[in-house]
Coordinates of C-alpha atoms in Angstrom, one line a residue:
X1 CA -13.7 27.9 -1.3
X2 CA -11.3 25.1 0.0
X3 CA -12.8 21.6 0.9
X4 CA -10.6 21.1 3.7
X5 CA -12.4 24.5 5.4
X6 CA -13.2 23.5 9.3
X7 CA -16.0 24.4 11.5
X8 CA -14.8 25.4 14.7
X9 CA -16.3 23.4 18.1
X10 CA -17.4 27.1 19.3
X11 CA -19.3 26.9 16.1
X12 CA -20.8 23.5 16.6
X13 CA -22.0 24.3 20.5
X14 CA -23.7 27.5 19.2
X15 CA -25.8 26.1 16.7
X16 CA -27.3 23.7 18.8
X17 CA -29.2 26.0 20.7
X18 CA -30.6 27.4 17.3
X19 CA -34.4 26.8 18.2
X20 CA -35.2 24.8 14.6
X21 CA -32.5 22.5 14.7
X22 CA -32.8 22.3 19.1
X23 CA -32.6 18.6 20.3
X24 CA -33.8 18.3 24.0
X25 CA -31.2 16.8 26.5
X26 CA -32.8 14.0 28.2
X27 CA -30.2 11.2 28.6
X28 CA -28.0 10.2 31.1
X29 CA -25.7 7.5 31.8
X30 CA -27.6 4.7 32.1
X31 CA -29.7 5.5 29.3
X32 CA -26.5 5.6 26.9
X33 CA -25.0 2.7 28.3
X34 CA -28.7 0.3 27.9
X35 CA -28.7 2.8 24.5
X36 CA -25.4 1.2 23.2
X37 CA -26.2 -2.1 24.3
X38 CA -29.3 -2.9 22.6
X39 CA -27.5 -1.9 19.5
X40 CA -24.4 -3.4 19.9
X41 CA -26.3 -6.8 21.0
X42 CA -28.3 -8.1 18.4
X43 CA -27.7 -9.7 14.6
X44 CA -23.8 -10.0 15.2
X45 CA -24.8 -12.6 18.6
X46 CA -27.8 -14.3 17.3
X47 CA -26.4 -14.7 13.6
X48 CA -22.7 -14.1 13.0
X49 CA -21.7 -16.0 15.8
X50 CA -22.0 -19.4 14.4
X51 CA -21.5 -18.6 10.5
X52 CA -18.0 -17.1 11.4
X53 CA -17.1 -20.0 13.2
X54 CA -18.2 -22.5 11.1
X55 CA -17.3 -21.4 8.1
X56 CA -13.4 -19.1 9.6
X57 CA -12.3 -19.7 12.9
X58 CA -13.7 -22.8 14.2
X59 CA -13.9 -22.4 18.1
X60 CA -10.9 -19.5 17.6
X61 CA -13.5 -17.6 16.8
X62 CA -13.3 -16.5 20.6
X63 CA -9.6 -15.0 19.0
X64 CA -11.7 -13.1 16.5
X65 CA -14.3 -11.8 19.1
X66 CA -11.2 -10.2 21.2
X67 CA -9.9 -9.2 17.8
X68 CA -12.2 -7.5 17.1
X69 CA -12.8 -6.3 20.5
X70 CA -9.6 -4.6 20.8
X71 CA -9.5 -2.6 17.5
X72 CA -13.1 -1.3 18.9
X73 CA -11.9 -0.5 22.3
X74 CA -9.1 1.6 21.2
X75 CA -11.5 3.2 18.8
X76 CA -13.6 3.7 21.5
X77 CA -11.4 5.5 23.4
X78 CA -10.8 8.0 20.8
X79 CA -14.9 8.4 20.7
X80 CA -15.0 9.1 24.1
X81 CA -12.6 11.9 24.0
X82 CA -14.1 13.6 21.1
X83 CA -17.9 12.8 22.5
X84 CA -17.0 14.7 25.6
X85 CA -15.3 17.6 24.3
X86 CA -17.5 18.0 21.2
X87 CA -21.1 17.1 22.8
X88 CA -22.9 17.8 19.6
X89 CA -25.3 15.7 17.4
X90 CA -23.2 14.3 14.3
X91 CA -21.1 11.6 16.1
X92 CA -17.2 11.2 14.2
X93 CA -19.1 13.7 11.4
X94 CA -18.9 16.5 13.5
X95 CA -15.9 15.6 15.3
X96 CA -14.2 15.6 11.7
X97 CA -15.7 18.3 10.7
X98 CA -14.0 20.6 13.4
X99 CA -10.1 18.6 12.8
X100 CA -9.7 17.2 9.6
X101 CA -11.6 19.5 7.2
X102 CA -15.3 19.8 5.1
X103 CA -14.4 17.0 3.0
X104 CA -13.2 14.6 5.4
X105 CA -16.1 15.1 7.6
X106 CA -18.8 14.4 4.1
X107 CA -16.9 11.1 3.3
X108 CA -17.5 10.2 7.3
X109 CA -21.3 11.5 7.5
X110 CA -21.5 9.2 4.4
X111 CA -19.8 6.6 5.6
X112 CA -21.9 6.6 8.7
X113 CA -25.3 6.8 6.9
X114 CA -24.6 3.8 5.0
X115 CA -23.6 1.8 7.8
X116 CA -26.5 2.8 10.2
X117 CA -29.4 2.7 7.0
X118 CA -27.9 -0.6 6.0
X119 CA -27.2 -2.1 9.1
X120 CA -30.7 -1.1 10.1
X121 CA -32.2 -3.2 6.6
X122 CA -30.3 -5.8 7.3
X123 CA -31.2 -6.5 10.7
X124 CA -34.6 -5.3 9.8
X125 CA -34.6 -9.0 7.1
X126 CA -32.7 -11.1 10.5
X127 CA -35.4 -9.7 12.7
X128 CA -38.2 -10.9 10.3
X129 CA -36.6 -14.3 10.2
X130 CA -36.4 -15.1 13.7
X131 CA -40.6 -13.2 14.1
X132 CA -41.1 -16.2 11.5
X133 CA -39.7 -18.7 13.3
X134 CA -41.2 -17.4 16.1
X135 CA -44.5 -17.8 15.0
X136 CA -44.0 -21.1 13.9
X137 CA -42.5 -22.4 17.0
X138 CA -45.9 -21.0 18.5
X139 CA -48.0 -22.5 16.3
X140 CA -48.6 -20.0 14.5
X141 CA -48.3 -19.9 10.4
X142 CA -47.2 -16.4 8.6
X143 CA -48.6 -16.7 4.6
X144 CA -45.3 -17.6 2.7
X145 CA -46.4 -14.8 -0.2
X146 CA -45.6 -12.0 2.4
X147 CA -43.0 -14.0 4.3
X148 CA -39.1 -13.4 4.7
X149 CA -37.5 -14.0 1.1
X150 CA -40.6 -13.4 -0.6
X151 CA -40.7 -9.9 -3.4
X152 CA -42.4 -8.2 -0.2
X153 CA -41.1 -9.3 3.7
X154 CA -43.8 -7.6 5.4
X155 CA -42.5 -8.1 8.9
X156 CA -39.9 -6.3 8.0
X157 CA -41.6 -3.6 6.6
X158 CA -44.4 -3.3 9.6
X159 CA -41.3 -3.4 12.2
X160 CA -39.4 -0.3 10.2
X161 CA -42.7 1.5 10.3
X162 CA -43.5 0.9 13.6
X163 CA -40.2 2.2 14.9
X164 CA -39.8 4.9 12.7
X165 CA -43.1 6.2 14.2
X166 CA -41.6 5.3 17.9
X167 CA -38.3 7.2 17.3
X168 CA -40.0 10.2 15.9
X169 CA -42.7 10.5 19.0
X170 CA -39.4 11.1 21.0
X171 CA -36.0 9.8 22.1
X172 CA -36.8 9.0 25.8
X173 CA -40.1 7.6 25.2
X174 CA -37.9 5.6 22.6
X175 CA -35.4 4.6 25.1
X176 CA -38.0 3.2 27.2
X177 CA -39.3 0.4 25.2
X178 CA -35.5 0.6 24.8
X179 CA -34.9 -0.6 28.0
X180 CA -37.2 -2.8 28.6
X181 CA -36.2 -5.1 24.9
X182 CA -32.8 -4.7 26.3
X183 CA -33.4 -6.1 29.6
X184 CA -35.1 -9.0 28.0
X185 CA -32.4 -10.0 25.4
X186 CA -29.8 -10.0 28.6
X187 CA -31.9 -12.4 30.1
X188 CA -31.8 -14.6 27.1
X189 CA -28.2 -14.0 26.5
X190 CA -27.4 -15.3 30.1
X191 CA -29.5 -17.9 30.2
X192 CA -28.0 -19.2 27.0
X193 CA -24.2 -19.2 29.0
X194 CA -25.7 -20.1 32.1
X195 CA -28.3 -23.3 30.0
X196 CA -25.6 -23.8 27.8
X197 CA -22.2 -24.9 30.0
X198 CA -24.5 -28.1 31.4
X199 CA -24.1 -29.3 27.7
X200 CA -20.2 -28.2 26.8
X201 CA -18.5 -30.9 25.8
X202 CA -14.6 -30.1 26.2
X203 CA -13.8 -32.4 22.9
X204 CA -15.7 -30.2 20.4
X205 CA -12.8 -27.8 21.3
X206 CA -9.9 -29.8 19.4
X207 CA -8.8 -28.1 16.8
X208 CA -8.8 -25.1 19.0
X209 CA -7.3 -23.4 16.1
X210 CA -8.3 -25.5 12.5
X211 CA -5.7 -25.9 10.0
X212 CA -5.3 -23.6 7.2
X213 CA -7.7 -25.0 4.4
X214 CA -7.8 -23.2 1.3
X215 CA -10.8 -21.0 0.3
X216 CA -11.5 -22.5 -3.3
X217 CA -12.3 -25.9 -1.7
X218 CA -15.5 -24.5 0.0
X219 CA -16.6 -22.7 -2.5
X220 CA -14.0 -19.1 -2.1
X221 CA -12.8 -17.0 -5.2
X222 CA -10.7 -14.3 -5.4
X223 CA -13.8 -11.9 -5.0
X224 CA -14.7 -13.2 -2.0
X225 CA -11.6 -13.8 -0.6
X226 CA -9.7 -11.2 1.9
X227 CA -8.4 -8.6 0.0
X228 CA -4.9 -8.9 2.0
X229 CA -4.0 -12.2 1.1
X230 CA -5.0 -11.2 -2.6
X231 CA -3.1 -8.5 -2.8
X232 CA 0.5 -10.3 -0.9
X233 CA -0.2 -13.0 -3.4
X234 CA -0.9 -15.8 -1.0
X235 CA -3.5 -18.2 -1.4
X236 CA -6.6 -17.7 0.3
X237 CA -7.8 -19.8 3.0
X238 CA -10.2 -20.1 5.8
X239 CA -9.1 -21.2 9.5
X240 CA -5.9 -20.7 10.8
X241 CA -4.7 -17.5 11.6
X242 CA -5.8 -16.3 8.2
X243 CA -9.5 -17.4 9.1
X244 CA -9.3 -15.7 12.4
X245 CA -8.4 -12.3 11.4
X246 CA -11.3 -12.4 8.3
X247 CA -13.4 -13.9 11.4
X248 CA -12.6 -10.6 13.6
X249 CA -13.7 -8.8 10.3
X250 CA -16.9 -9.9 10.0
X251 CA -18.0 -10.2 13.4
X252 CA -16.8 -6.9 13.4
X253 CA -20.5 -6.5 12.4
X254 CA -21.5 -7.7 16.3
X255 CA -19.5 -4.9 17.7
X256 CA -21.0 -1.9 15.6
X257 CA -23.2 0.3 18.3
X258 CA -21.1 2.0 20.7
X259 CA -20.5 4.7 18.0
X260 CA -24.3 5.6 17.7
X261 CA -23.6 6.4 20.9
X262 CA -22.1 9.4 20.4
X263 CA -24.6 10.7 17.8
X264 CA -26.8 11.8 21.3
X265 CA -24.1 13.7 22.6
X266 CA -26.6 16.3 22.0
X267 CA -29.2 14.9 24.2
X268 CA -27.2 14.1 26.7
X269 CA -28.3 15.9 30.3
X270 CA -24.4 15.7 31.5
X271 CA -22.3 14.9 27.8
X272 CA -18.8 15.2 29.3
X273 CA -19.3 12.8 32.5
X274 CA -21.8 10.0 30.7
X275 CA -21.0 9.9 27.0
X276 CA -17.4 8.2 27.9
X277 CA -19.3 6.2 30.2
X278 CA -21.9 5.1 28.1
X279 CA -19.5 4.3 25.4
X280 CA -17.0 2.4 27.3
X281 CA -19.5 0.8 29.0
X282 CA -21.4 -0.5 26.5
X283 CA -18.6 -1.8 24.8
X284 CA -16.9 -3.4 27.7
X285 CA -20.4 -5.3 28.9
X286 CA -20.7 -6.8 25.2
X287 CA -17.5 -8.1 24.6
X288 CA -17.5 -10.3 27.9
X289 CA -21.1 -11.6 27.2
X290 CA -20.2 -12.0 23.5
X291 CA -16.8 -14.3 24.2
X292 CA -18.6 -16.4 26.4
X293 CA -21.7 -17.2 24.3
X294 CA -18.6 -17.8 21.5
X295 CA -17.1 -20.4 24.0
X296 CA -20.6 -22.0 24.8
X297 CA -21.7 -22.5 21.1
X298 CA -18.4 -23.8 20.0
X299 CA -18.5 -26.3 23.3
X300 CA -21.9 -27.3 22.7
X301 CA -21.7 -28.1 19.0
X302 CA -18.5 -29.4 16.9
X303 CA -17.3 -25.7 14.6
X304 CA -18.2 -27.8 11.2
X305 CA -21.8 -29.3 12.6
X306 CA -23.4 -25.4 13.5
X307 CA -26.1 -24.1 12.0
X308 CA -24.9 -21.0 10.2
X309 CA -28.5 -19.9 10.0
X310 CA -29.7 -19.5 14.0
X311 CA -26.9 -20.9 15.6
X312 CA -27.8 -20.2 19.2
X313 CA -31.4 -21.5 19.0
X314 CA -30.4 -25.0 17.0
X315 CA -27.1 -25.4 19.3
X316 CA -30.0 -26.6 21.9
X317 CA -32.2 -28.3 19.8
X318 CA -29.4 -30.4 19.0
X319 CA -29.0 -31.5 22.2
X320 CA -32.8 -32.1 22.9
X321 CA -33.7 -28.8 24.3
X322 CA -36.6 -27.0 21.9
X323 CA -38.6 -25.4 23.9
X324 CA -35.2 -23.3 25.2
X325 CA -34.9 -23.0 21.2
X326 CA -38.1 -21.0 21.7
X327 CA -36.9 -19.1 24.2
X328 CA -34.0 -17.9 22.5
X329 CA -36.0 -17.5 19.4
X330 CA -38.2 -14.7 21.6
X331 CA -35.1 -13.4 22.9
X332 CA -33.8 -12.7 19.1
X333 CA -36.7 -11.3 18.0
X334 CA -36.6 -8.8 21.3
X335 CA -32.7 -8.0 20.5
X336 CA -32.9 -7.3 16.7
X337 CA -36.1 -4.8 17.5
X338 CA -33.9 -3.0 19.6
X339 CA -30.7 -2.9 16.9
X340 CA -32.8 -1.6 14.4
X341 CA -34.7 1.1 16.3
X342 CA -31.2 2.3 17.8
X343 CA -29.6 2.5 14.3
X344 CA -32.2 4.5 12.7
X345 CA -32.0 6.9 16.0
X346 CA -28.1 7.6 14.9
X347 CA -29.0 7.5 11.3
X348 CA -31.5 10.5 12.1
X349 CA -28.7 12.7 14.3
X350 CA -26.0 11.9 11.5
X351 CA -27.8 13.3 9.2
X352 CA -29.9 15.6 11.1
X353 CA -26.0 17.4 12.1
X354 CA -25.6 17.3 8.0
X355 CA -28.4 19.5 7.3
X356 CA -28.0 21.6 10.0
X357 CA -24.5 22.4 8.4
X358 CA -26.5 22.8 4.9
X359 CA -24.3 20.3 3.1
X360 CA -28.0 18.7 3.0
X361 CA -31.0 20.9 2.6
X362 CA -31.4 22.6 6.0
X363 CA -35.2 22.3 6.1
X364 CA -35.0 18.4 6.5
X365 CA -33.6 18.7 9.6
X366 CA -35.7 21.0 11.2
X367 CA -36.9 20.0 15.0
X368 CA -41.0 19.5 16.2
X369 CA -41.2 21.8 19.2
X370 CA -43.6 19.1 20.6
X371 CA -41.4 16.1 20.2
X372 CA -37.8 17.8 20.1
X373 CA -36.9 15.4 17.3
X374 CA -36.7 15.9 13.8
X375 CA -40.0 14.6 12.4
X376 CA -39.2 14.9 8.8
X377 CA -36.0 13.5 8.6
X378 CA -37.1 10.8 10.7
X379 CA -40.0 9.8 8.5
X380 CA -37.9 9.8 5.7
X381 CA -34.9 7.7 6.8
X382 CA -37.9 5.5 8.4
X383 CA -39.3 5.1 5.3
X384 CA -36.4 4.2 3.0
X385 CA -34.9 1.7 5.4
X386 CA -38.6 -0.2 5.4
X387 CA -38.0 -0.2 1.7
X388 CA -34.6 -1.2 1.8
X389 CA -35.6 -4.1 4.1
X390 CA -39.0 -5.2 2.0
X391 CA -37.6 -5.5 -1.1
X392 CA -34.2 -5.7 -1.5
X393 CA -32.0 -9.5 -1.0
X394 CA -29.6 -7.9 1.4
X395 CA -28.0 -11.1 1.8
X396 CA -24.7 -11.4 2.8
X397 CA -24.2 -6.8 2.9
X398 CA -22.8 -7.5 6.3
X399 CA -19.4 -6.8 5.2
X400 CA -20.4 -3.1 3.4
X401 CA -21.9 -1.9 6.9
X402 CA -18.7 -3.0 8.3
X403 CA -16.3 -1.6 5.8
X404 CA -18.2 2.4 6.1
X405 CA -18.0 1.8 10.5
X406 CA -14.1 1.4 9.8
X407 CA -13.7 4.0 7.8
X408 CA -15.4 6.1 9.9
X409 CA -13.7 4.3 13.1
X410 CA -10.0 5.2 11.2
X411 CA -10.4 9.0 10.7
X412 CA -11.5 9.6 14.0
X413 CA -8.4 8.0 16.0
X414 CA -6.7 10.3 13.5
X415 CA -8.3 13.5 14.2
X416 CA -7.6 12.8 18.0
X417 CA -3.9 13.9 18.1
X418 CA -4.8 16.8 15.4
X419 CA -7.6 18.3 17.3
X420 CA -5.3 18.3 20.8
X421 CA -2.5 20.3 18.5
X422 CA -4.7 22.7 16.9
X423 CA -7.0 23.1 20.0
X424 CA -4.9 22.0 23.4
X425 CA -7.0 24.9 25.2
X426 CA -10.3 23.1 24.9
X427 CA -11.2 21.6 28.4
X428 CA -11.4 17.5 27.8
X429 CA -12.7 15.4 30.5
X430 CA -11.6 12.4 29.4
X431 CA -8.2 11.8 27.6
X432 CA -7.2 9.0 25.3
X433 CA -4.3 7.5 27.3
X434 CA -0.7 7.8 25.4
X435 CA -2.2 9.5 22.7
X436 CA -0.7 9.9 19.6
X437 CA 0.4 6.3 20.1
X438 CA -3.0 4.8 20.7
X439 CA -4.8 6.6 18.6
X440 CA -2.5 5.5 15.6
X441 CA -2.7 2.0 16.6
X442 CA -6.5 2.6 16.7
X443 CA -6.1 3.8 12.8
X444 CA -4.4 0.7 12.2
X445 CA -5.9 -2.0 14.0
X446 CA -9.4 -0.5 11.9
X447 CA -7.2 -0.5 8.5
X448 CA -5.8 -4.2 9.1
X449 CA -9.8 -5.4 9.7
X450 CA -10.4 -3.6 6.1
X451 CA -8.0 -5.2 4.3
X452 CA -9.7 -8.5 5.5
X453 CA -13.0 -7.8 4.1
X454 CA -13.3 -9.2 0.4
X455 CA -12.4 -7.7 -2.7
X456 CA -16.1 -7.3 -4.1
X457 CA -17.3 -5.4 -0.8
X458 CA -14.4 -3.1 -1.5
X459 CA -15.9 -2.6 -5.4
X460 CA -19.2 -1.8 -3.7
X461 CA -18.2 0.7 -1.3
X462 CA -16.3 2.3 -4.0
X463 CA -19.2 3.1 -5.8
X464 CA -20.8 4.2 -2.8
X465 CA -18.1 7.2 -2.2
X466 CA -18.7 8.1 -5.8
X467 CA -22.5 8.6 -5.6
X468 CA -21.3 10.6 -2.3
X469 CA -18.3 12.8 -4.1
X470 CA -20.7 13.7 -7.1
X471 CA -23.3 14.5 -4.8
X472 CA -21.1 16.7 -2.3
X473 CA -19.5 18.6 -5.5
X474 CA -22.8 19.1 -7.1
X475 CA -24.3 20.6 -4.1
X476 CA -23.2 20.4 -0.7
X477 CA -19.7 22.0 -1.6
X478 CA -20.9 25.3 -2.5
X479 CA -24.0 25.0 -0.4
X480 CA -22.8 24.7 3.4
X481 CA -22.9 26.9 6.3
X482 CA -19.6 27.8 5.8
X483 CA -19.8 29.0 2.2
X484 CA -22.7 31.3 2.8
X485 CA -21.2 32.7 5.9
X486 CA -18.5 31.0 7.4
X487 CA -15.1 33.0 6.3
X488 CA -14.4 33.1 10.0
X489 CA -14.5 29.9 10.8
X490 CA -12.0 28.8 9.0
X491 CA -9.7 30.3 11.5
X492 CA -9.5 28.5 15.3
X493 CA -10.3 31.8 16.5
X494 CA -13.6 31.8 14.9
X495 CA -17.0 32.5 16.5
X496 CA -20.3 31.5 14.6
X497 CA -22.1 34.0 12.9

């Protein structure tokens, strides 16, 4: 049985009308496109913002924004095309899945689950931060014992639960409360542009660009350095160019949301008109509002005075304006409700479109008739990610949610041009422009943004894919679909069985 066997798309389509593993389609456009932005805006605005500048780019972080902007937008492209050809639950899993081979499409499921279960812990520990603050700013004290940093962060734990409860009731009831956190953090987001350019002060601007400084004299190593200049042999610095290209890859980080996207092509009422448009969308609508809060922050506050912590919210009370720190403080704890809910949502169909190929036991992923979701598999991604978040010092993981979205991000630009030559009969209704070109340059725009993320995250997500290779050989190998009863399908002529 080879490892690079493929499931054809034939295949994929069928089994989604399978009545145990039936998602209902529900979403359209403007549901995606509220759906990617209240995931893509969240921890990346309200924290990363002024920790990357402060501590890489200076006020070139703007650079780093459209950096990373640009390697997403190209990868978004390729997401598009595959969203609206393939419209099944799995995201770049099932698009792999049907191009690039079994294998290729496990280290991508896996990749995916640890940056959409991380990413939701993480956020899960920023959220119960800024509900802290919050409170406080209200007059209102939360018992340190229980508090964020403590062996148990309740908040975090009672949001995870919450949500998980919310997600598994049903996906347009979830989009609703959705919309409305969404609408909310806009606001805030606009009024902090809109507040903010009556206190830009054009002078905090020069350096535009700082020079180079090297990393050892605040507090870099070689483990924490990027791995690029480590492995050319230079010294490592922050600022400069150097500082802006690890910049783009850590607020990288802000960008990660238009993929989840594509994990509802499933439950999308018209998947080959509104994925691309929810994707593109999204994506497009973020990085505007994200350079010009970059610009606003950096012109408010000189790059080496912000507040790494809660940049946005201490940017005004630096210039005698706390009560619009509460504001923004209200706003956060709206946005990072909505990241988390939304990454647990693509957690769910990643690994719902997993079981449902048996590389993962099948009866996780089993669908409630009542809810059309899958209950189980819910519950339990729910739960671990509360855990996650409760009791674990994430800290500074960022960088490993980040480095499994890339990976990810790189093997579907690839399977693009593969799938259009083994497959050109498939009907696509949208197209990656100049594609094999863009598509490769989407591959390595995503590779160049790894090879800025430090040595020691690399370590980590090594021993990540290793847990996911001895779990995959162990079981899901000679378990899946297409082992029982798939001989067919590894032809393109295939049908399901």
């Amino acid at each position: 049985m080879s490892i690079m066997r493929t499931k054809t798309i034939e295949q994929s389509i069928a089994e989604t009308d399978e009545a145990e593993f039936h998602l209902k389609r529900r979403l359209s456009a403007v549901d995606l496109t509220v759906f990617g932005i209240g995931v893509i805006i969240g921890a990346g605005i309200f924290t990363l913002t002024g920790r990357a500048a402060q501590a890489y780019a200076g006020p070139a972080i703007v650079i780093s924004f459209a950096a990373a902007a640009l390697a997403c937008g190209l990868a978004a492209l390729c997401y598009a095309e595959f969203a609206s050809t393939v419209p099944v639950a799995g995201s770049a899993y099932t698009f792999s899945y049907a191009t690039l081979g079994e294998i290729v499409a496990w280290i991508i499921g896996w990749d995916l689950l640890l940056e959409m279960m991380l990413g939701a812990s993480v956020v899960a520990q920023g959220w119960s931060q800024y509900f802290v603050v919050f409170l406080k700013r209200i007059g209102i004290t939360w018992p340190e014992s229980i508090a964020p940093g403590a062996t148990f962060d309740a908040p975090a734990f009672l949001l995870v639960i919450v949500l998980t409860a919310l997600v598994a009731y049903g996906i347009k009831e979830s989009l609703r409360v959705n919309l409305v956190l969404v609408a909310l953090k806009l606001f805030v987001v606009l009024f902090v542009i809109v507040a903010g350019l009556a206190y830009v002060n054009t002078a905090n601007y020069a350096p535009f660009i700082p020079d180079p400084v090297p990393a050892a004299t605040v507090g870099g190593d070689w483990l924490t350095s990027p791995l690029i200049q480590v492995i050319s042999g230079f010294s490592p610095t922050t600022y400069g160019w150097g500082g802006i290209f690890a910049g783009a890859s850590i607020v990288f980080f802000a960008y990660i949301g238009f993929d989840v996207v594509a994990t509802t092509a499933e439950e999308a009422e018209n998947p080959q008109r509104d994925l691309p448009i929810g994707i593109i969308a999204s994506l497009v609508i973020c990085t505007i509002l994200y350079i010009a809060v970059a610009l606003v922050i950096t012109g408010m506050v000189h790059y080496d005075h912000i507040n790494p912590q809660a940049a946005l919210a201490t940017a005004f009370e630096d210039v005698g304006k706390p009560a619009y720190a509460t504001l923004i403080a209200a706003g956060a704890v709206a946005g990072l409700c909505t990241v988390v809910m939304t990454l647990m949502i693509g957690a769910t169909r990643v690994m719902f479109a997993m079981c449902r190929d048996w590389l993962l036991p099948s009866s996780w992923g089993r669908t409630n008739a009542k809810t059309g979701t899958p209950v189980k598999l819910t519950i339990a991604i729910g739960t671990t990610v509360a855990f996650v978040a409760a009791f674990t010092p994430i800290g500074n993981l960022e960088q490993m949610v980040n480095i499994g979205t890339l990976t990810a991000f790189i093997l579907v630009s690839l399977a693009v041009p593969v799938l259009r030559k083994k497959r050109p009969d498939l009907k696509r209704s949208f197209t990656v422009p100049l594609s094999p070109v863009l598509p490769v340059l989407s591959a390595l725009a995503c590779l160049w943004l790894t090879l800025n993320l430090s040595v020691e995250t690399w370590f980590r997500f090594l021993i990540w894919m290793a847990l996911g290779f001895f779990i995959y050989f162990g079981y899901s190998h000679r378990s899946a679909r297409l082992a029982k009863h798939g001989h067919a399908a590894e032809h393109d002529d295939a049908h399901t069985h």
